[in-house]
C-alpha cells in the first residue's frame, strides 16, 4: 500500500488545550478513510489542518510526496466539502457546480463538458436548471459533492457529509458516495461521529478521542478486535465483564469474572500475566441462548432468565438477567419462521459463547 497522505506528529494547541495531540497517520491513494469520534474529539480540526485552513502547532502533512504543511489551501491538491453545504441559493444547479471553474478562468466549452460529467456522476443531470430550494436535502448534498469534485482534487475532505439527511436517505447516499469515490479514484477523508456510517463507507477508520487516535484499522478489525474499552463501546453494542487472569495455557486464557458469574475462556495471548485485571468483551450476536445446557466444554456458559425480549423480524434481542443480577444482551438471527421464537419472558436459559468470540481488553 503506497502512502499518499502522510501525517506525522501533528498537534494543534488552542492556548494550553491540545485539540489534536501528536497524531500520525498514513492514508493510501484511493482510500475512503474515516476519522470517527464524538463531539469535540478534534476530528474537524485535523481535517482543517489537512485542508490548510488551520496551521498545526507541531508536525508535518505530506500529500503525494509534497510537504504541504505551510501551503495555503488553494495551493494544495485538496478540496473540502463543508458541514453546511454552502450552495448559492440564487444560482441554478449547473451554475453552482460551474462556479469554481469559472473563477479559475477555465474555457467555457470545457466548463460545460465538465459540469455535464459531474452532474452525470451524481445523477443530477435532469436537475441542472433547478434552483437549490427546488431540491431535496439529498439532492442538495449531491450538488455540493459535484462542486467539490469538479476541480478534480487528488484528495477530497468531507466534514460530516451526510449529517443533514434523514436516516433512509443517509443510507442510500452512503452507497452513492462509495460508488462515486470508486469511479473517480480520488482519496476521500471523511469526518463523522456516526459509527454506522463509518463502518459502511470506509476502507479504514481512525477512532479518535481527546485529540488522539485510539485505534486505526479496517471496519472489521475495529469491530472484531477493539483494542480498548472505549473503542469497543463506541462501535456497536457489546457486553463487557471485568475479570482477573486466572490461568494461561498455550492456547487459552482463563479469566475469573464475578461480573459474568463464571470463569471465561478466551484464546491464548502472550501479553498478559496471571493476576492481571482485564476486561472481557463479547458482542450480543456471538452469544447463543437456549433452554438446554450447552455441551461444548471450551465454551463459557452461564445461567440466567429472560428479562426482556424484542422481536425485530430477522432478529430477536434478549436481555438475559444472570444470577448476580447483571444483564447480558444477546441477539439471535431468526432463520426459521417460528422456531426461534421459542423463548418467553422469565424462561430459564443458558447463554454461552466460544473462546474465539471473546475480546480481551487491557485498558
Ligand atoms: P464536533 O463533531 O462537535 O464538530 P470535533 O471533533 O470536530 O467536534 P473540533 O472542532 O476539532 O471537534 O474541536 C476540538 C476541540 O478544540 C473542541 O474542544 C473545541 O472546542 C476546540 N476548538 C476548536 N477550534 C477552536 C478555536 N479556534 N479556539 C479554541 N478552541 C477550539
Tab-separated table of C-alpha atoms and ligand atoms in Angstrom:
chain	number	residue	atom	x	y	z
A	1	UNK	CA	0.000	0.000	0.000
A	2	UNK	CA	1.554	3.278	-1.105
A	3	UNK	CA	1.226	6.124	1.374
A	4	UNK	CA	-0.412	9.051	-0.304
A	5	UNK	CA	-1.143	11.240	2.680
A	6	UNK	CA	1.401	11.193	5.486
A	7	UNK	CA	0.513	12.872	8.731
A	8	UNK	CA	3.457	12.996	11.121
A	9	UNK	CA	3.297	14.039	14.764
A	10	UNK	CA	0.551	16.613	14.259
A	11	UNK	CA	-0.534	18.625	17.303
A	12	UNK	CA	-2.790	21.646	17.456
A	13	UNK	CA	-2.967	23.733	20.599
A	14	UNK	CA	-5.566	26.381	21.311
A	15	UNK	CA	-3.828	28.087	24.243
A	16	UNK	CA	-2.920	25.226	26.597
A	17	UNK	CA	-5.537	22.909	25.194
A	18	UNK	CA	-4.454	20.205	22.738
A	19	UNK	CA	-7.347	19.789	20.279
A	20	UNK	CA	-5.120	17.396	18.296
A	21	UNK	CA	-2.402	15.669	20.275
A	22	UNK	CA	0.557	14.132	18.424
A	23	UNK	CA	-1.223	12.054	15.795
A	24	UNK	CA	0.426	10.214	12.931
A	25	UNK	CA	-1.364	8.502	10.092
A	26	UNK	CA	-0.758	7.203	6.576
A	27	UNK	CA	-3.554	7.057	4.039
A	28	UNK	CA	-3.158	5.209	0.737
A	29	UNK	CA	-4.214	6.503	-2.671
A	30	UNK	CA	-7.867	5.753	-3.399
A	31	UNK	CA	-8.810	5.005	0.188
A	32	UNK	CA	-12.078	6.078	1.711
A	33	UNK	CA	-10.740	6.843	5.145
A	34	UNK	CA	-12.940	7.926	8.052
A	35	UNK	CA	-11.974	9.804	11.180
A	36	UNK	CA	-14.587	8.794	13.723
A	37	UNK	CA	-15.164	10.322	17.121
A	38	UNK	CA	-17.593	12.093	19.429
A	39	UNK	CA	-18.177	15.827	19.622
A	40	UNK	CA	-15.055	17.836	20.437
A	41	UNK	CA	-12.561	14.999	19.912
A	42	UNK	CA	-10.572	17.090	17.415
A	43	UNK	CA	-11.606	15.464	14.132
A	44	UNK	CA	-12.694	18.666	12.375
A	45	UNK	CA	-9.518	20.437	13.495
A	46	UNK	CA	-7.451	17.654	11.955
A	47	UNK	CA	-9.421	17.872	8.700
A	48	UNK	CA	-8.914	21.639	8.616
A	49	UNK	CA	-5.182	21.082	9.047
A	50	UNK	CA	-5.234	18.717	6.046
A	51	UNK	CA	-7.128	21.346	4.041
A	52	UNK	CA	-4.757	24.133	5.081
A	53	UNK	CA	-7.357	26.223	6.940
A	54	UNK	CA	-5.530	25.658	10.184
A	55	UNK	CA	-1.777	25.550	10.807
A	56	UNK	CA	-0.573	22.787	13.128
A	57	UNK	CA	1.405	23.736	16.218
A	58	UNK	CA	3.714	20.813	15.527
A	59	UNK	CA	4.162	18.130	12.887
A	60	UNK	CA	4.001	17.795	9.115
A	61	UNK	CA	1.499	16.886	6.400
A	62	UNK	CA	2.661	15.397	3.120
A	63	UNK	CA	0.367	14.797	0.142
A	64	UNK	CA	1.566	12.861	-2.901
A	65	UNK	CA	5.204	13.282	-1.902
A	66	UNK	CA	4.998	17.048	-1.284
A	67	UNK	CA	5.254	18.637	2.161
A	68	UNK	CA	2.168	20.890	2.227
A	69	UNK	CA	2.334	21.823	5.932
A	70	UNK	CA	2.868	25.511	5.211
A	71	UNK	CA	0.988	25.741	1.921
A	72	UNK	CA	-2.225	27.767	1.792
A	73	UNK	CA	-5.430	25.856	0.944
A	74	UNK	CA	-5.597	26.946	-2.703
A	75	UNK	CA	-2.147	25.532	-3.444
A	76	UNK	CA	-2.951	22.085	-2.105
A	77	UNK	CA	-4.349	19.301	-4.343
A	78	UNK	CA	-7.250	19.131	-1.929
A	79	UNK	CA	-10.874	20.173	-1.813
A	80	UNK	CA	-13.151	20.278	1.191
A	81	UNK	CA	-16.883	19.691	1.393
A	82	UNK	CA	-18.159	21.525	4.418
A	83	UNK	CA	-20.722	20.551	7.042
A	84	UNK	CA	-23.070	23.245	5.750
A	85	UNK	CA	-23.021	22.758	2.032
A	86	UNK	CA	-22.569	26.438	1.161
A	87	UNK	CA	-24.554	26.294	-2.071
A	88	UNK	CA	-25.520	29.647	-3.620
A	89	UNK	CA	-29.319	29.888	-3.420
A	90	UNK	CA	-29.723	32.289	-6.333
A	91	UNK	CA	-27.780	30.122	-8.832
A	92	UNK	CA	-29.035	27.078	-10.730
A	93	UNK	CA	-27.558	23.674	-10.007
A	94	UNK	CA	-25.365	23.854	-13.127
A	95	UNK	CA	-24.111	27.340	-12.228
A	96	UNK	CA	-23.339	26.270	-8.687
A	97	UNK	CA	-21.285	23.377	-9.995
A	98	UNK	CA	-19.529	25.536	-12.618
A	99	UNK	CA	-18.640	28.312	-10.159
A	100	UNK	CA	-15.201	27.059	-9.087
A	101	UNK	CA	-14.034	26.505	-12.663
A	102	UNK	CA	-15.304	29.909	-13.766
A	103	UNK	CA	-13.286	31.553	-11.028
A	104	UNK	CA	-10.232	29.704	-12.272
A	105	UNK	CA	-10.813	31.026	-15.774
A	106	UNK	CA	-11.337	27.637	-17.413
A	107	UNK	CA	-12.616	27.879	-21.032
A	108	UNK	CA	-16.393	27.921	-21.379
A	109	UNK	CA	-16.721	24.797	-23.524
A	110	UNK	CA	-14.525	22.904	-21.087
A	111	UNK	CA	-16.653	24.073	-18.193
A	112	UNK	CA	-19.847	22.860	-19.880
A	113	UNK	CA	-18.344	19.459	-20.542
A	114	UNK	CA	-17.065	19.047	-17.031
A	115	UNK	CA	-20.315	20.234	-15.452
A	116	UNK	CA	-22.194	17.656	-17.518
A	117	UNK	CA	-19.809	14.927	-16.406
A	118	UNK	CA	-20.031	15.920	-12.750
A	119	UNK	CA	-23.837	16.095	-12.855
A	120	UNK	CA	-23.947	12.691	-14.539
A	121	UNK	CA	-21.808	11.271	-11.813
A	122	UNK	CA	-24.080	12.494	-9.033
A	123	UNK	CA	-27.181	11.722	-11.120
A	124	UNK	CA	-28.459	15.275	-11.281
A	125	UNK	CA	-28.387	15.892	-14.999
A	126	UNK	CA	-32.127	16.385	-15.179
A	127	UNK	CA	-31.931	18.935	-12.388
A	128	UNK	CA	-29.286	21.202	-13.940
A	129	UNK	CA	-31.648	24.189	-14.312
A	130	UNK	CA	-33.269	23.984	-10.904
A	131	UNK	CA	-32.515	26.307	-8.013
A	132	UNK	CA	-31.336	24.803	-4.717
A	133	UNK	CA	-34.672	25.477	-2.981
A	134	UNK	CA	-36.359	23.218	-5.545
A	135	UNK	CA	-34.222	20.263	-4.453
A	136	UNK	CA	-34.458	17.706	-1.672
A	137	UNK	CA	-31.811	17.529	1.058
A	138	UNK	CA	-30.140	14.571	-0.615
A	139	UNK	CA	-30.069	16.320	-3.973
A	140	UNK	CA	-28.535	19.446	-2.437
A	141	UNK	CA	-25.897	17.270	-0.859
A	142	UNK	CA	-25.091	15.858	-4.290
A	143	UNK	CA	-24.786	19.377	-5.756
A	144	UNK	CA	-22.216	20.125	-3.072
A	145	UNK	CA	-20.413	16.918	-3.939
A	146	UNK	CA	-20.413	17.755	-7.662
A	147	UNK	CA	-18.981	21.169	-6.795
A	148	UNK	CA	-16.252	19.603	-4.744
A	149	UNK	CA	-15.189	17.008	-7.313
A	150	UNK	CA	-15.359	19.125	-10.447
A	151	UNK	CA	-11.930	20.577	-9.741
A	152	UNK	CA	-10.539	17.047	-9.749
A	153	UNK	CA	-8.692	17.272	-6.465
A	154	UNK	CA	-6.361	14.442	-5.501
A	155	UNK	CA	-7.920	14.413	-2.084
A	156	UNK	CA	-11.486	15.237	-1.104
A	157	UNK	CA	-12.131	16.094	2.526
A	158	UNK	CA	-15.703	15.660	3.726
A	159	UNK	CA	-16.884	17.028	7.057
A	160	UNK	CA	-19.994	15.103	8.195
A	161	UNK	CA	-21.158	14.811	4.571
A	162	UNK	CA	-24.450	13.107	5.355
A	163	UNK	CA	-25.378	14.732	8.661
A	164	UNK	CA	-28.208	16.822	7.219
A	165	UNK	CA	-30.008	13.839	5.692
A	166	UNK	CA	-32.642	11.668	7.336
A	167	UNK	CA	-31.802	8.065	8.106
A	168	UNK	CA	-33.191	6.434	4.964
A	169	UNK	CA	-31.655	8.945	2.616
A	170	UNK	CA	-28.384	8.793	4.508
A	171	UNK	CA	-28.164	5.055	3.985
A	172	UNK	CA	-28.828	5.383	0.264
A	173	UNK	CA	-26.434	8.284	-0.136
A	174	UNK	CA	-23.681	6.333	1.644
A	175	UNK	CA	-23.685	3.839	-1.205
A	176	UNK	CA	-23.782	6.574	-3.827
A	177	UNK	CA	-20.810	8.214	-2.196
A	178	UNK	CA	-18.914	4.924	-2.266
A	179	UNK	CA	-19.725	4.393	-5.953
A	180	UNK	CA	-18.649	7.907	-6.872
A	181	UNK	CA	-15.425	7.530	-4.949
A	182	UNK	CA	-14.785	4.205	-6.625
A	183	UNK	CA	-15.380	5.647	-10.073
A	184	UNK	CA	-13.169	8.701	-9.544
A	185	UNK	CA	-10.382	7.032	-7.624
A	186	UNK	CA	-9.996	10.210	-5.557
A	187	UNK	CA	-8.795	9.682	-1.991
A	188	UNK	CA	-11.624	10.572	0.413
A	189	UNK	CA	-11.092	11.545	4.025
A	190	UNK	CA	-14.409	11.705	5.879
A	191	UNK	CA	-15.028	13.088	9.337
A	192	UNK	CA	-18.039	11.626	11.110
A	193	UNK	CA	-19.445	10.966	14.562
A	194	UNK	CA	-21.706	8.228	13.160
A	195	UNK	CA	-20.167	4.805	13.680
A	196	UNK	CA	-22.573	3.026	11.359
A	197	UNK	CA	-21.729	5.438	8.590
A	198	UNK	CA	-18.002	4.971	9.146
A	199	UNK	CA	-18.401	1.177	9.204
A	200	UNK	CA	-20.372	1.131	5.939
A	201	UNK	CA	-18.324	3.630	3.985
A	202	UNK	CA	-14.738	3.163	4.894
A	203	UNK	CA	-11.766	1.171	3.782
A	204	UNK	CA	-10.260	2.100	7.151
A	205	UNK	CA	-11.255	4.065	10.228
A	206	UNK	CA	-9.319	6.011	12.846
A	207	UNK	CA	-11.221	6.182	16.138
A	208	UNK	CA	-10.382	9.483	17.817
A	209	UNK	CA	-10.828	10.674	21.378
A	210	UNK	CA	-9.430	13.748	23.147
A	211	UNK	CA	-7.169	14.627	20.251
A	212	UNK	CA	-5.615	11.172	19.908
A	213	UNK	CA	-6.141	8.085	17.798
A	214	UNK	CA	-7.194	5.117	19.903
A	215	UNK	CA	-7.194	2.634	17.040
A	216	UNK	CA	-6.714	2.639	13.282
A	217	UNK	CA	-7.958	-0.321	11.271
A	218	UNK	CA	-10.458	-1.751	8.815
A	219	UNK	CA	-14.101	-1.749	9.948
A	220	UNK	CA	-13.785	-5.481	10.581
A	221	UNK	CA	-10.634	-5.151	12.687
A	222	UNK	CA	-12.153	-2.395	14.777
A	223	UNK	CA	-15.395	-4.281	15.294
A	224	UNK	CA	-13.921	-7.726	15.925
A	225	UNK	CA	-10.715	-6.730	17.692
A	226	UNK	CA	-11.292	-3.464	19.533
A	227	UNK	CA	-8.109	-2.508	21.325
A	228	UNK	CA	-9.654	-0.952	24.394
A	229	UNK	CA	-12.904	-0.387	26.171
A	230	UNK	CA	-13.631	2.996	24.593
A	231	UNK	CA	-13.394	1.606	21.046
A	232	UNK	CA	-15.407	-1.492	21.981
A	233	UNK	CA	-18.186	0.639	23.472
A	234	UNK	CA	-18.126	3.252	20.747
A	235	UNK	CA	-18.526	0.783	17.855
A	236	UNK	CA	-21.751	-1.178	18.057
A	237	UNK	CA	-23.174	-2.852	21.129
A	238	UNK	CA	-21.022	-5.030	23.334
A	239	UNK	CA	-21.198	-6.787	26.722
A	240	UNK	CA	-18.227	-6.156	28.996
A	241	UNK	CA	-17.200	-8.055	32.125
A	242	UNK	CA	-14.325	-7.139	34.434
A	243	UNK	CA	-12.155	-10.051	35.491
A	244	UNK	CA	-8.760	-11.342	36.565
A	245	UNK	CA	-6.484	-13.656	34.590
A	246	UNK	CA	-6.510	-16.980	36.441
A	247	UNK	CA	-4.652	-19.327	34.150
A	248	UNK	CA	-2.599	-19.104	30.951
A	249	UNK	CA	-2.158	-22.189	28.784
A	250	UNK	CA	-0.639	-22.468	25.385
A	251	UNK	CA	-3.887	-21.902	23.515
A	252	UNK	CA	-6.245	-20.481	26.060
A	253	UNK	CA	-6.609	-17.881	28.726
A	254	UNK	CA	-8.950	-18.413	31.668
A	255	UNK	CA	-10.396	-15.282	33.257
A	256	UNK	CA	-12.287	-15.308	36.510
A	257	UNK	CA	-15.143	-12.822	36.371
A	258	UNK	CA	-17.512	-12.077	39.203
A	259	UNK	CA	-19.428	-9.782	36.897
A	260	UNK	CA	-20.112	-12.634	34.471
A	261	UNK	CA	-20.668	-15.021	37.378
A	262	UNK	CA	-18.263	-17.583	35.931
A	263	UNK	CA	-14.807	-18.179	34.500
A	264	UNK	CA	-14.433	-17.173	30.862
A	265	UNK	CA	-12.206	-18.957	28.370
A	266	UNK	CA	-10.559	-16.798	25.708
A	267	UNK	CA	-7.965	-17.523	23.038
A	268	UNK	CA	-4.399	-17.506	24.350
A	269	UNK	CA	-2.206	-14.425	24.195
A	270	UNK	CA	1.269	-13.628	25.438
A	271	UNK	CA	0.942	-10.085	26.697
A	272	UNK	CA	-0.876	-10.826	29.984
A	273	UNK	CA	0.162	-12.371	33.301
A	274	UNK	CA	-1.713	-14.347	35.931
A	275	UNK	CA	-3.443	-11.984	38.348
A	276	UNK	CA	-3.754	-9.167	35.798
A	277	UNK	CA	-7.023	-7.260	35.703
A	278	UNK	CA	-8.636	-7.298	32.266
A	279	UNK	CA	-11.964	-6.559	30.672
A	280	UNK	CA	-13.717	-9.202	28.604
A	281	UNK	CA	-15.965	-8.061	25.770
A	282	UNK	CA	-18.470	-10.184	23.850
A	283	UNK	CA	-20.783	-8.981	21.090
A	284	UNK	CA	-24.503	-9.843	21.511
A	285	UNK	CA	-24.577	-11.740	18.211
A	286	UNK	CA	-21.751	-14.019	19.344
A	287	UNK	CA	-23.779	-15.360	22.277
A	288	UNK	CA	-26.005	-18.420	21.980
A	289	UNK	CA	-29.139	-18.637	24.078
A	290	UNK	CA	-31.280	-21.715	24.709
A	291	UNK	CA	-33.041	-23.801	27.301
A	292	UNK	CA	-30.619	-26.727	27.214
A	293	UNK	CA	-27.206	-26.723	28.814
A	294	UNK	CA	-24.590	-26.392	26.073
A	295	UNK	CA	-22.184	-29.319	25.956
A	296	UNK	CA	-19.077	-27.864	24.368
A	297	UNK	CA	-16.632	-27.833	27.276
A	298	UNK	CA	-14.473	-24.958	25.980
A	299	UNK	CA	-17.382	-22.586	25.716
A	300	UNK	CA	-18.198	-20.185	28.505
A	301	UNK	CA	-21.678	-20.831	29.855
A	302	UNK	CA	-23.855	-19.044	32.390
A	303	UNK	CA	-27.417	-19.473	33.595
A	304	UNK	CA	-29.941	-16.680	33.501
A	305	UNK	CA	-33.566	-15.801	32.907
A	306	UNK	CA	-35.141	-13.915	30.022
A	307	UNK	CA	-35.656	-10.457	31.494
A	308	UNK	CA	-36.800	-8.801	28.303
A	309	UNK	CA	-37.171	-9.732	24.676
A	310	UNK	CA	-37.792	-7.919	21.431
A	311	UNK	CA	-38.752	-9.373	18.092
A	312	UNK	CA	-37.333	-7.400	15.151
A	313	UNK	CA	-38.342	-9.688	12.308
A	314	UNK	CA	-34.989	-11.020	11.207
A	315	UNK	CA	-33.529	-10.733	14.715
A	316	UNK	CA	-34.609	-11.405	18.265
A	317	UNK	CA	-33.000	-9.357	21.011
A	318	UNK	CA	-32.830	-10.676	24.554
A	319	UNK	CA	-31.811	-9.131	27.833
A	320	UNK	CA	-30.758	-12.031	29.989
A	321	UNK	CA	-30.551	-11.497	33.736
A	322	UNK	CA	-27.802	-13.507	35.411
A	323	UNK	CA	-27.999	-14.887	38.947
A	324	UNK	CA	-25.883	-11.925	40.121
A	325	UNK	CA	-28.491	-9.565	38.582
A	326	UNK	CA	-26.218	-8.379	35.770
A	327	UNK	CA	-27.841	-8.069	32.362
A	328	UNK	CA	-26.330	-9.600	29.220
A	329	UNK	CA	-27.522	-8.587	25.756
A	330	UNK	CA	-27.985	-11.376	23.239
A	331	UNK	CA	-29.176	-11.124	19.649
A	332	UNK	CA	-30.029	-14.108	17.541
A	333	UNK	CA	-30.958	-14.496	13.902
A	334	UNK	CA	-34.453	-15.800	13.239
A	335	UNK	CA	-33.804	-18.230	10.433
A	336	UNK	CA	-36.949	-20.283	10.620
A	337	UNK	CA	-40.341	-18.739	10.749
A	338	UNK	CA	-41.421	-19.542	14.244
A	339	UNK	CA	-38.943	-21.991	15.679
A	340	UNK	CA	-36.572	-19.414	17.118
A	341	UNK	CA	-39.280	-17.561	18.978
A	342	UNK	CA	-39.370	-20.303	21.494
A	343	UNK	CA	-38.224	-18.191	24.414
A	344	UNK	CA	-40.583	-16.202	26.592
A	345	UNK	CA	-40.276	-13.761	29.471
A	346	UNK	CA	-38.947	-15.352	32.666
A	347	UNK	CA	-37.794	-18.510	30.871
A	348	UNK	CA	-34.754	-20.072	32.499
A	349	UNK	CA	-31.972	-20.255	29.929
A	350	UNK	CA	-28.290	-20.933	29.362
A	351	UNK	CA	-26.175	-18.462	27.488
A	352	UNK	CA	-22.835	-19.498	26.037
A	353	UNK	CA	-20.090	-18.282	23.735
A	354	UNK	CA	-16.941	-19.591	22.108
A	355	UNK	CA	-13.401	-18.687	23.196
A	356	UNK	CA	-12.755	-17.038	19.851
A	357	UNK	CA	-15.756	-14.720	20.294
A	358	UNK	CA	-14.144	-13.051	23.282
A	359	UNK	CA	-12.125	-9.834	23.037
A	360	UNK	CA	-9.778	-9.353	25.985
A	361	UNK	CA	-9.213	-5.640	26.591
A	362	UNK	CA	-6.281	-4.447	28.653
A	363	UNK	CA	-7.319	-0.819	29.194
B	1	LIG	P1	-17.784	18.264	16.501
B	1	LIG	O1	-18.220	16.950	15.980
B	1	LIG	O2	-18.601	18.736	17.675
B	1	LIG	O3	-17.604	19.292	15.440
B	1	LIG	P2	-14.911	17.829	16.554
B	1	LIG	O4	-14.361	16.524	16.966
B	1	LIG	O5	-14.936	18.107	15.103
B	1	LIG	O6	-16.341	18.006	17.184
B	1	LIG	P3	-13.147	20.096	16.800
B	1	LIG	O7	-13.973	21.105	16.070
B	1	LIG	O8	-11.974	19.556	16.094
B	1	LIG	O9	-14.066	18.921	17.326
B	1	LIG	O10	-12.680	20.735	18.171
B	1	LIG	C1	-11.859	20.045	19.077
B	1	LIG	C2	-11.705	20.876	20.343
B	1	LIG	O11	-10.964	22.061	20.077
B	1	LIG	C3	-13.028	21.306	20.950
B	1	LIG	O12	-12.942	21.180	22.349
B	1	LIG	C4	-13.144	22.753	20.530
B	1	LIG	O13	-13.860	23.491	21.490
B	1	LIG	C5	-11.701	23.188	20.449
B	1	LIG	N1	-11.524	24.236	19.427
B	1	LIG	C6	-11.759	24.123	18.115
B	1	LIG	N2	-11.457	25.257	17.442
B	1	LIG	C7	-11.027	26.132	18.388
B	1	LIG	C8	-10.577	27.500	18.342
B	1	LIG	N3	-10.484	28.186	17.205
B	1	LIG	N4	-10.213	28.065	19.526
B	1	LIG	C9	-10.271	27.374	20.674
B	1	LIG	N5	-10.691	26.112	20.791
B	1	LIG	C10	-11.066	25.482	19.664
